[in-house]
CSV table of C-alpha atoms in Angstrom, one decimal:
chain,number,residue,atom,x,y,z
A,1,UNK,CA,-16.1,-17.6,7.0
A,2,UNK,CA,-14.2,-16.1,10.0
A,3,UNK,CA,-13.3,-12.7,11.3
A,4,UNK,CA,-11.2,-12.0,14.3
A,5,UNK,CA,-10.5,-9.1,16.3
A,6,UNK,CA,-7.0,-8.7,18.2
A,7,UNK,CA,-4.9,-5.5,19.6
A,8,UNK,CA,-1.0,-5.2,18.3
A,9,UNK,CA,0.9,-5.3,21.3
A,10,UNK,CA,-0.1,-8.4,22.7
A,11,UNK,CA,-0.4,-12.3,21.5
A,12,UNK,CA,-1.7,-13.0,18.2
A,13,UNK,CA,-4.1,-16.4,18.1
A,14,UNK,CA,-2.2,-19.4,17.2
A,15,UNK,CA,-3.4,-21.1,14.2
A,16,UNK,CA,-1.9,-21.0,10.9
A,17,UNK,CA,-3.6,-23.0,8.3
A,18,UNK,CA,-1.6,-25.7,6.6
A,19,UNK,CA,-1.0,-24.6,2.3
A,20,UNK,CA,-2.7,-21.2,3.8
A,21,UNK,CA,-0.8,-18.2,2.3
A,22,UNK,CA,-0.7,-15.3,5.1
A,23,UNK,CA,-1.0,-11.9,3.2
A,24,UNK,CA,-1.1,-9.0,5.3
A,25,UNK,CA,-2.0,-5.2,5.0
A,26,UNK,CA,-1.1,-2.1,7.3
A,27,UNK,CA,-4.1,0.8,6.5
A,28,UNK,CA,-5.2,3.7,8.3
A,29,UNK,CA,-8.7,5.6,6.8
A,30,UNK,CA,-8.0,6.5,3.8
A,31,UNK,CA,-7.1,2.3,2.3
A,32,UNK,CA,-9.3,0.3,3.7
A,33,UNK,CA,-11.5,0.7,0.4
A,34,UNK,CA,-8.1,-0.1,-2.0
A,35,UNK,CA,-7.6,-2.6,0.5
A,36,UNK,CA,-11.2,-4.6,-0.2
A,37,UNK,CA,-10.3,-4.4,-4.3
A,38,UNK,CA,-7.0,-5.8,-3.9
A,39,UNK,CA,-8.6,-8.7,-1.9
A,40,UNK,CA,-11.4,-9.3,-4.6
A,41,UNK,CA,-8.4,-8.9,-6.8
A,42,UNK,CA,-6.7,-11.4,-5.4
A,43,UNK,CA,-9.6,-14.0,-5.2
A,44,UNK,CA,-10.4,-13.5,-8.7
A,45,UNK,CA,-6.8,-14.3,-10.4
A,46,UNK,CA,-6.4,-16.9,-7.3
A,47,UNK,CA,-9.4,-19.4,-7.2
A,48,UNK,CA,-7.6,-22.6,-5.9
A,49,UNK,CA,-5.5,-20.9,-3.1
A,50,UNK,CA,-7.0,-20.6,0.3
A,51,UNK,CA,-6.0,-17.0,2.2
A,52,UNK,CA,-5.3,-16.0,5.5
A,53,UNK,CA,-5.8,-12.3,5.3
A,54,UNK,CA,-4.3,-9.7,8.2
A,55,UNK,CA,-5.5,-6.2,8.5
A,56,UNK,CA,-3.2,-4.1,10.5
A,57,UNK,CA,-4.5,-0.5,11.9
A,58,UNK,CA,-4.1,1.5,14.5
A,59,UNK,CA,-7.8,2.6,14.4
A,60,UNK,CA,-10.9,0.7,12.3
A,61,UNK,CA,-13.9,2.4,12.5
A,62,UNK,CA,-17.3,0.5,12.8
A,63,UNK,CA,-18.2,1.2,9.2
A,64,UNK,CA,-15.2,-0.4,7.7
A,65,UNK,CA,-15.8,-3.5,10.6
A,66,UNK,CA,-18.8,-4.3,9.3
A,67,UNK,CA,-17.0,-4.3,5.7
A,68,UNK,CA,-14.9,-6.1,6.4
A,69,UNK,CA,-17.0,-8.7,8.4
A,70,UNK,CA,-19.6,-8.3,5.2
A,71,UNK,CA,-16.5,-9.0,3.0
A,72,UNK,CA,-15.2,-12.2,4.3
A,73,UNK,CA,-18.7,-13.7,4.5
A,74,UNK,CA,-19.7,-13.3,1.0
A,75,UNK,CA,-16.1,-15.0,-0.2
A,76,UNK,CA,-15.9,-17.3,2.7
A,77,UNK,CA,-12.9,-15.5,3.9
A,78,UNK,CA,-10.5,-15.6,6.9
A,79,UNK,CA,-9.7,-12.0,7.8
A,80,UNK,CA,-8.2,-11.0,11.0
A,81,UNK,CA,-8.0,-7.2,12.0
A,82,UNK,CA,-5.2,-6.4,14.6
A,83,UNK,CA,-6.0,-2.7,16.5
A,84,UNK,CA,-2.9,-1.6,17.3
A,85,UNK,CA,-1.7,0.4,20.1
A,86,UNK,CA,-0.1,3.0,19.4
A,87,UNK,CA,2.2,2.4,22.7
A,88,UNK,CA,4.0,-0.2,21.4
A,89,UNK,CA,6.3,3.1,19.7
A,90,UNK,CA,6.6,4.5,23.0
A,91,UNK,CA,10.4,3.9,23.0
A,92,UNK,CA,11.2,5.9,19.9
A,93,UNK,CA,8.8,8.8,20.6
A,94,UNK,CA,11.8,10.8,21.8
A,95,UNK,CA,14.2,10.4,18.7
A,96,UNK,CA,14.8,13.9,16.8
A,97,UNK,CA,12.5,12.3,13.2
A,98,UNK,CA,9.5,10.4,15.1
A,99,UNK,CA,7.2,13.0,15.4
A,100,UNK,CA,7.4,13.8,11.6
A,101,UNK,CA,5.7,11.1,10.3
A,102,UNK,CA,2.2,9.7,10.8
A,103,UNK,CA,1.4,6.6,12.4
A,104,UNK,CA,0.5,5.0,10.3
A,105,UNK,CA,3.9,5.3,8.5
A,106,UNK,CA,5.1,2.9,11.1
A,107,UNK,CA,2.9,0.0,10.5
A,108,UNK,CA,4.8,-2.2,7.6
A,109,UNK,CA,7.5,-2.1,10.0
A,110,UNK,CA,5.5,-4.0,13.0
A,111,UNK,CA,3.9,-6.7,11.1
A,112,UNK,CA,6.6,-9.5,10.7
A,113,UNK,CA,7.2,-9.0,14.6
A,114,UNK,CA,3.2,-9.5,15.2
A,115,UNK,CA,2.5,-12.7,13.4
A,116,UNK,CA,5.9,-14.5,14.5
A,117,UNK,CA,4.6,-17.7,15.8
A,118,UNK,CA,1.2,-17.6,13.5
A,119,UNK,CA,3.6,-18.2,9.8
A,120,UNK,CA,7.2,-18.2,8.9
A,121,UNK,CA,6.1,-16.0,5.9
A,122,UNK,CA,4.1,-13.7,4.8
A,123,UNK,CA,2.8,-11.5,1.7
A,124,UNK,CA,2.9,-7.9,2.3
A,125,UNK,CA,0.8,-6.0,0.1
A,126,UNK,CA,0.2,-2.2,-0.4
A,127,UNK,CA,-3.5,-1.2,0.0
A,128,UNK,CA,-3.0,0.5,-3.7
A,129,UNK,CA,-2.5,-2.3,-6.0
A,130,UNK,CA,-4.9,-4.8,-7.8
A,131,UNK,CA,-4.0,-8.0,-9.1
A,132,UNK,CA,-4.1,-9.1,-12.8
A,133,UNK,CA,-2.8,-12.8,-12.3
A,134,UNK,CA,-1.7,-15.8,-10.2
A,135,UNK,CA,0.4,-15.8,-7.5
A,136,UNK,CA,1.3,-19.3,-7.0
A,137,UNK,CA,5.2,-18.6,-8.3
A,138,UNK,CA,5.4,-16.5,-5.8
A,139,UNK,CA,4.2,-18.1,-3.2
A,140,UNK,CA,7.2,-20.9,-4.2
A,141,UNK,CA,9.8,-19.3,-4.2
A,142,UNK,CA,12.4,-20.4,-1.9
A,143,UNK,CA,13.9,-17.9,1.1
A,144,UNK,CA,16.1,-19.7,2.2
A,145,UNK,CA,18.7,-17.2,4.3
A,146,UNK,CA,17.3,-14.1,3.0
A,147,UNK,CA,14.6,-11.8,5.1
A,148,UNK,CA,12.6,-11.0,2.2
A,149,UNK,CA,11.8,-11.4,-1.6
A,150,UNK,CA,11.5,-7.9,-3.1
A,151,UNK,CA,10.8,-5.5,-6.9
A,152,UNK,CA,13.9,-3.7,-7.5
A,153,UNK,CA,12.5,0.0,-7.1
A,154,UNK,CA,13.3,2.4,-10.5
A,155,UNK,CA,16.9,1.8,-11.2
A,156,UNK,CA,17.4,4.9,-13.6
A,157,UNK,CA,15.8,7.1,-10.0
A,158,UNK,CA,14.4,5.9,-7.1
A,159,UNK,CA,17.3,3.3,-6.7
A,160,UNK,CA,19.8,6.1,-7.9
A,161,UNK,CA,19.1,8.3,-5.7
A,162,UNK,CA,18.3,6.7,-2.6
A,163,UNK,CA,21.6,3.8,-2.8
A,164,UNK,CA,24.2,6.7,-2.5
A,165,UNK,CA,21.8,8.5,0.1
A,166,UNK,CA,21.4,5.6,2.6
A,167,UNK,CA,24.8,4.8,1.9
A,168,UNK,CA,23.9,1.3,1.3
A,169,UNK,CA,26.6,-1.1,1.5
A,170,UNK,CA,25.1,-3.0,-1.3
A,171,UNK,CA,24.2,-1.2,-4.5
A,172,UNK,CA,20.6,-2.3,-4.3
A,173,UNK,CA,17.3,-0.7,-3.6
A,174,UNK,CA,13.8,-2.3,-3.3
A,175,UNK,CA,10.1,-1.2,-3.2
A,176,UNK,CA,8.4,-2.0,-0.5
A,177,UNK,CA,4.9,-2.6,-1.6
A,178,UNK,CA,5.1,-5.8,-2.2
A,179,UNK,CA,7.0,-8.0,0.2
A,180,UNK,CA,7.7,-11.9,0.8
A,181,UNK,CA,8.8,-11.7,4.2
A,182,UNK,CA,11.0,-15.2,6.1
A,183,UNK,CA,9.0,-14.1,9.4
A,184,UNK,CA,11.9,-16.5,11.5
A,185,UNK,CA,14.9,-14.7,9.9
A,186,UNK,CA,13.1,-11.3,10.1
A,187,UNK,CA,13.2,-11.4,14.1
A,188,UNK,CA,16.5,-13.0,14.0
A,189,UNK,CA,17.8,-9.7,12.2
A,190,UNK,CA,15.7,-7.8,14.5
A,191,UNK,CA,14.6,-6.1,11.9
A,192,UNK,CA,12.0,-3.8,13.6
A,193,UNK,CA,14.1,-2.1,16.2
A,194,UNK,CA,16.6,-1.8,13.1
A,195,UNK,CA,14.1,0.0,10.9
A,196,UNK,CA,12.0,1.9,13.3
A,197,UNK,CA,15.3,3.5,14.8
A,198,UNK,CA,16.1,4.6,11.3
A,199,UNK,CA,12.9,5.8,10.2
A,200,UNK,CA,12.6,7.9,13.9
A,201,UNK,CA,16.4,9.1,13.7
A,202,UNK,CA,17.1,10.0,10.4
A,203,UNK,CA,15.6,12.6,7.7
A,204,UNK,CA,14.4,9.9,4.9
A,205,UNK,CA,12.7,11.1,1.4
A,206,UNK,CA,11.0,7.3,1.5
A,207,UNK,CA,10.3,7.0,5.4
A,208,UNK,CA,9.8,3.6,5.9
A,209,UNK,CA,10.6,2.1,2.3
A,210,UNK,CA,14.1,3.8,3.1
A,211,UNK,CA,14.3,2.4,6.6
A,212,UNK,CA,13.6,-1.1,5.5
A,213,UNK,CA,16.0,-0.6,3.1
A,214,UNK,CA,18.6,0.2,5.2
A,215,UNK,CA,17.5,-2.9,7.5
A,216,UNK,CA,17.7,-5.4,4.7
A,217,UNK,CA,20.2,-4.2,2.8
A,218,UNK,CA,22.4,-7.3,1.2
A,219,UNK,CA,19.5,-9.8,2.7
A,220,UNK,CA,17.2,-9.6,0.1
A,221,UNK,CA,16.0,-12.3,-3.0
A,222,UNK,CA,15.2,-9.9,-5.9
A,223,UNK,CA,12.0,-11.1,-8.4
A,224,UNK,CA,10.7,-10.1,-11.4
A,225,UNK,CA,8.9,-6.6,-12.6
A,226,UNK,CA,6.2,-8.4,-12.8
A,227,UNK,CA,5.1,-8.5,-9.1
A,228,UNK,CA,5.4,-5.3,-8.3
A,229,UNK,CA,4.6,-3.1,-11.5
A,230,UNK,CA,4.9,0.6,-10.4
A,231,UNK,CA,2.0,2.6,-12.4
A,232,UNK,CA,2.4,6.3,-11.6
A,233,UNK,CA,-0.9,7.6,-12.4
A,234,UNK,CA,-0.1,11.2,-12.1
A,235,UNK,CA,2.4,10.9,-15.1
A,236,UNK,CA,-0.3,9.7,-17.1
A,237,UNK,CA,-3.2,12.0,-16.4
A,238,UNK,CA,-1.1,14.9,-16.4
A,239,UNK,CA,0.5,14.3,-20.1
A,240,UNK,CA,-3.6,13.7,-20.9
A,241,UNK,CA,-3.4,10.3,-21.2
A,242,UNK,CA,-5.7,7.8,-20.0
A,243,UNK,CA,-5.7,4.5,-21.6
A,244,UNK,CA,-4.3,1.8,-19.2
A,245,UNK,CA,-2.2,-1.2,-20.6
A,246,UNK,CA,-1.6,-4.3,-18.2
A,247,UNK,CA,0.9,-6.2,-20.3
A,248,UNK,CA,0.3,-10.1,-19.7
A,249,UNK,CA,2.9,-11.2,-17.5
A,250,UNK,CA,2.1,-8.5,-14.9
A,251,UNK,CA,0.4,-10.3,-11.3
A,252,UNK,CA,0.5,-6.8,-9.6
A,253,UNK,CA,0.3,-3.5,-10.8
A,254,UNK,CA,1.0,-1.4,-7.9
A,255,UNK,CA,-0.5,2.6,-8.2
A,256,UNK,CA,1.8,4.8,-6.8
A,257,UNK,CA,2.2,8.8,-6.4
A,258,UNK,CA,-1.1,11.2,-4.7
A,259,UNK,CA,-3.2,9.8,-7.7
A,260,UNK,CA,-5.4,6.7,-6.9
A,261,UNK,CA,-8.0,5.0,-8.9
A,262,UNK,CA,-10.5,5.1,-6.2
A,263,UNK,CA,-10.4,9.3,-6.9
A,264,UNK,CA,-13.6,10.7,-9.1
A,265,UNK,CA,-11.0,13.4,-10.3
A,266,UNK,CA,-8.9,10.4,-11.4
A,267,UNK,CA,-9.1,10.7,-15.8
A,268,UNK,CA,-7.6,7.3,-16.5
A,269,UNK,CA,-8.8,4.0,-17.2
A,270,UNK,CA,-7.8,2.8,-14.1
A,271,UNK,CA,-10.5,3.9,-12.3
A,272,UNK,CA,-12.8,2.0,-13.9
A,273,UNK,CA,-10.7,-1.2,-13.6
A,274,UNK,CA,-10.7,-0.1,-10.2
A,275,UNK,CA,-14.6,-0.1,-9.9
A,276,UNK,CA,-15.2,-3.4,-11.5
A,277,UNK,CA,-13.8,-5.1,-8.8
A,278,UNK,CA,-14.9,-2.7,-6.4
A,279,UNK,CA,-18.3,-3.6,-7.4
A,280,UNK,CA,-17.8,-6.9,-6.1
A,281,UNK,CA,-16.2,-6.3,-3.1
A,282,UNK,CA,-18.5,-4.9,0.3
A,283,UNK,CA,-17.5,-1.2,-0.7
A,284,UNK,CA,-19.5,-1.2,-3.9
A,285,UNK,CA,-21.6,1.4,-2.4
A,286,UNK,CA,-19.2,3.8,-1.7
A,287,UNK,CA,-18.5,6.8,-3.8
A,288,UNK,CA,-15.4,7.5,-5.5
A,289,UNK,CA,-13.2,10.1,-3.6
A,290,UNK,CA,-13.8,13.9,-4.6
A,291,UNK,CA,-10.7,16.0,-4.9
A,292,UNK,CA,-10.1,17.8,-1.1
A,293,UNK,CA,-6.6,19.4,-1.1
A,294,UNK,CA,-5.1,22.2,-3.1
A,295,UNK,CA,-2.5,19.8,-4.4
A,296,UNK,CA,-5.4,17.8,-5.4
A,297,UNK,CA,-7.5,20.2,-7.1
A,298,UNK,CA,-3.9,21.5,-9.0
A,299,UNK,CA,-3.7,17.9,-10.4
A,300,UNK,CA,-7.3,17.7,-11.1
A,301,UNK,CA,-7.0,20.9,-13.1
A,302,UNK,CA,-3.9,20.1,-15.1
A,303,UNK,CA,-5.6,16.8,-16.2
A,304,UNK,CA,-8.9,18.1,-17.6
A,305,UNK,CA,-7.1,20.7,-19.1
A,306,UNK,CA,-5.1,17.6,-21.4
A,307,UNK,CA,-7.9,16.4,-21.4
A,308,UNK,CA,-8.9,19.9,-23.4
A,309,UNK,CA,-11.7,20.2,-20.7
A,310,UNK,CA,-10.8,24.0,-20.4
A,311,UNK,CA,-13.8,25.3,-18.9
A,312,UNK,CA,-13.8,22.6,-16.3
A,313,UNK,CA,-9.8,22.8,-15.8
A,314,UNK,CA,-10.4,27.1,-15.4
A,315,UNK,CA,-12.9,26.3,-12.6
A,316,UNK,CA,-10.5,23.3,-10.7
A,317,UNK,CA,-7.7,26.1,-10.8
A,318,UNK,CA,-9.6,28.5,-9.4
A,319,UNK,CA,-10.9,26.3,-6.5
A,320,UNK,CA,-7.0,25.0,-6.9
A,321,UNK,CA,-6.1,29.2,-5.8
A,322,UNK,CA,-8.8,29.7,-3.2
A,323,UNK,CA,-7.6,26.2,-1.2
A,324,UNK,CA,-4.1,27.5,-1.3
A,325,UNK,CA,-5.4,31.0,-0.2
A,326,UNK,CA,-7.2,29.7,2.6
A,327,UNK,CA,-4.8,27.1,3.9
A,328,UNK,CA,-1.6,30.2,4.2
A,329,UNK,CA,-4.0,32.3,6.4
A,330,UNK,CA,-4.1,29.6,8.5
């Protein structure tokens, strides 16, 4: 077992372990506890592969520390947490679209750059996906000249919209939540001063997805559905439905939109997929997450009221109202 400590900005430890697979995650608060179940996740579908896990943030707090520490002992784990200062965007801070977005926006952008030198590639993962299978095809596949092996995003939206917005040269459009990044070819391309010029200079509807986008665009391997299965759980829970199907070819099922299955106010079987391997990560003592925003309690509402939990769905609306209420006097 082994957990490191080191601050973005600076050298990264040398290291890499040979037939290692380097997956890496960019958090802030809110994902550290999606981030533990798609680690247990991982382990459980992965047995035979040995893990190099990076966990990038620009601000851990001692609770999820000691999670994390707790975490890697119980599965004998390598996990390195890299603090990152938030001075290394100090040269963008003056573009027109930087102060729009949150920091931690920014941090898929800076990994590849941190861990040059440490692995010529790399899994990123979104903090809000489990996995249902092996990844050893994936960790395969050739790179060759490309930057990085990618989902194609929704062709019929997403993709639609966004290829004619960009103005991408190519007619292609990736989601960026799961990514097999060529580390070497990544700096040649220089990458990160491509994408974090875009992302602090132009009005994007997908902030960094868009700028990497735009980055990559015509230098990216495209792979199957399967490793990067978009489940929108607010479509689900707001039609009333809740049963969830994992068909068996799908390794990650990826749970995108404000609905996660770490929510309490989450009416959908993912949540309790979600708790199973929460349970046997070092979050299993956590609570699930009670609804705190108006938009939340809105959602909350609509869904027990499919649910025909009326009296229940009346109340969430009402609470919906006052939230509103309260946050336009402000």
């Amino acid at each position: 077992m082994k957990t490191t400590s080191e601050t973005g900005g600076g050298n990264v430890p040398q290291g890499s372990a040979g037939g290692a697979l380097h997956v890496a995650f960019g958090v802030d608060s809110g994902y550290f506890r999606g981030m533990g179940a798609a680690i247990v996740s991982l382990l459980q579908h992965n047995a035979q592969q040995r893990f190099i896990f990076h966990v990038f943030a620009f601000a851990v707090s001692e609770d999820s520390r000691n999670r994390l520490d707790r975490l890697a002992q119980r599965y004998d784990l390598d996990i390195r947490t890299h603090l990152l200062d938030a001075h290394m965007l100090d040269a963008f801070r003056a573009f027109p679209c930087f102060a729009q977005h949150q920091l931690g926006t920014f941090i898929r952008l800076l990994i590849p750059n941190l861990l040059h030198g440490i692995s010529d590639r790399v899994l990123y993962l979104d903090a809000d996906l489990l996995c249902f299978g092996s990844i050893a095809a994936l960790h395969a596949i050739e790179l060759d000249g490309a930057i990085a092996a990618a989902v194609h995003d929704e062709v019929s939206t997403t993709a639609k919209t966004q290829i004619a917005a960009l103005g991408l040269a190519k007619p292609e459009y990736f989601n960026a939540g799961v990514m097999l990044i060529n580390v070497p070819e990544w700096i040649r391309a220089d990458v990160q001063t491509r994408a974090l010029t875009v992302l602090s200079t132009q009005q994007l509807l997908f902030a960094d997805q868009d700028a990497l986008n735009v980055a990559l665009n015509g230098r990216v391997v495209y792979i199957g559905d399967e490793w990067n299965t978009r489940y929108h759980l607010v479509d689900y829970t707001s039609r009333g439905e809740s049963e969830l199907v994992v068909p068996p070819q799908v390794v990650f099922m990826h749970f995108t939109g404000p609905v996660k299955p770490w929510q309490d106010w989450c009416l959908h079987d993912a949540r309790k997929v979600f708790l199973q391997v929460q349970d046997r990560s070092s979050w299993s003592d956590m609570p699930l997450d009670p609804p705190r925003t108006a938009r939340e309690f809105k959602l909350y509402s609509k869904s027990l009221m499919k649910h025909g939990r009326w009296k229940e769905g009346i109340c969430m609306h009402l609470r919906y109202l006052r939230k509103r209420s309260a946050s336009k006097k402000r």
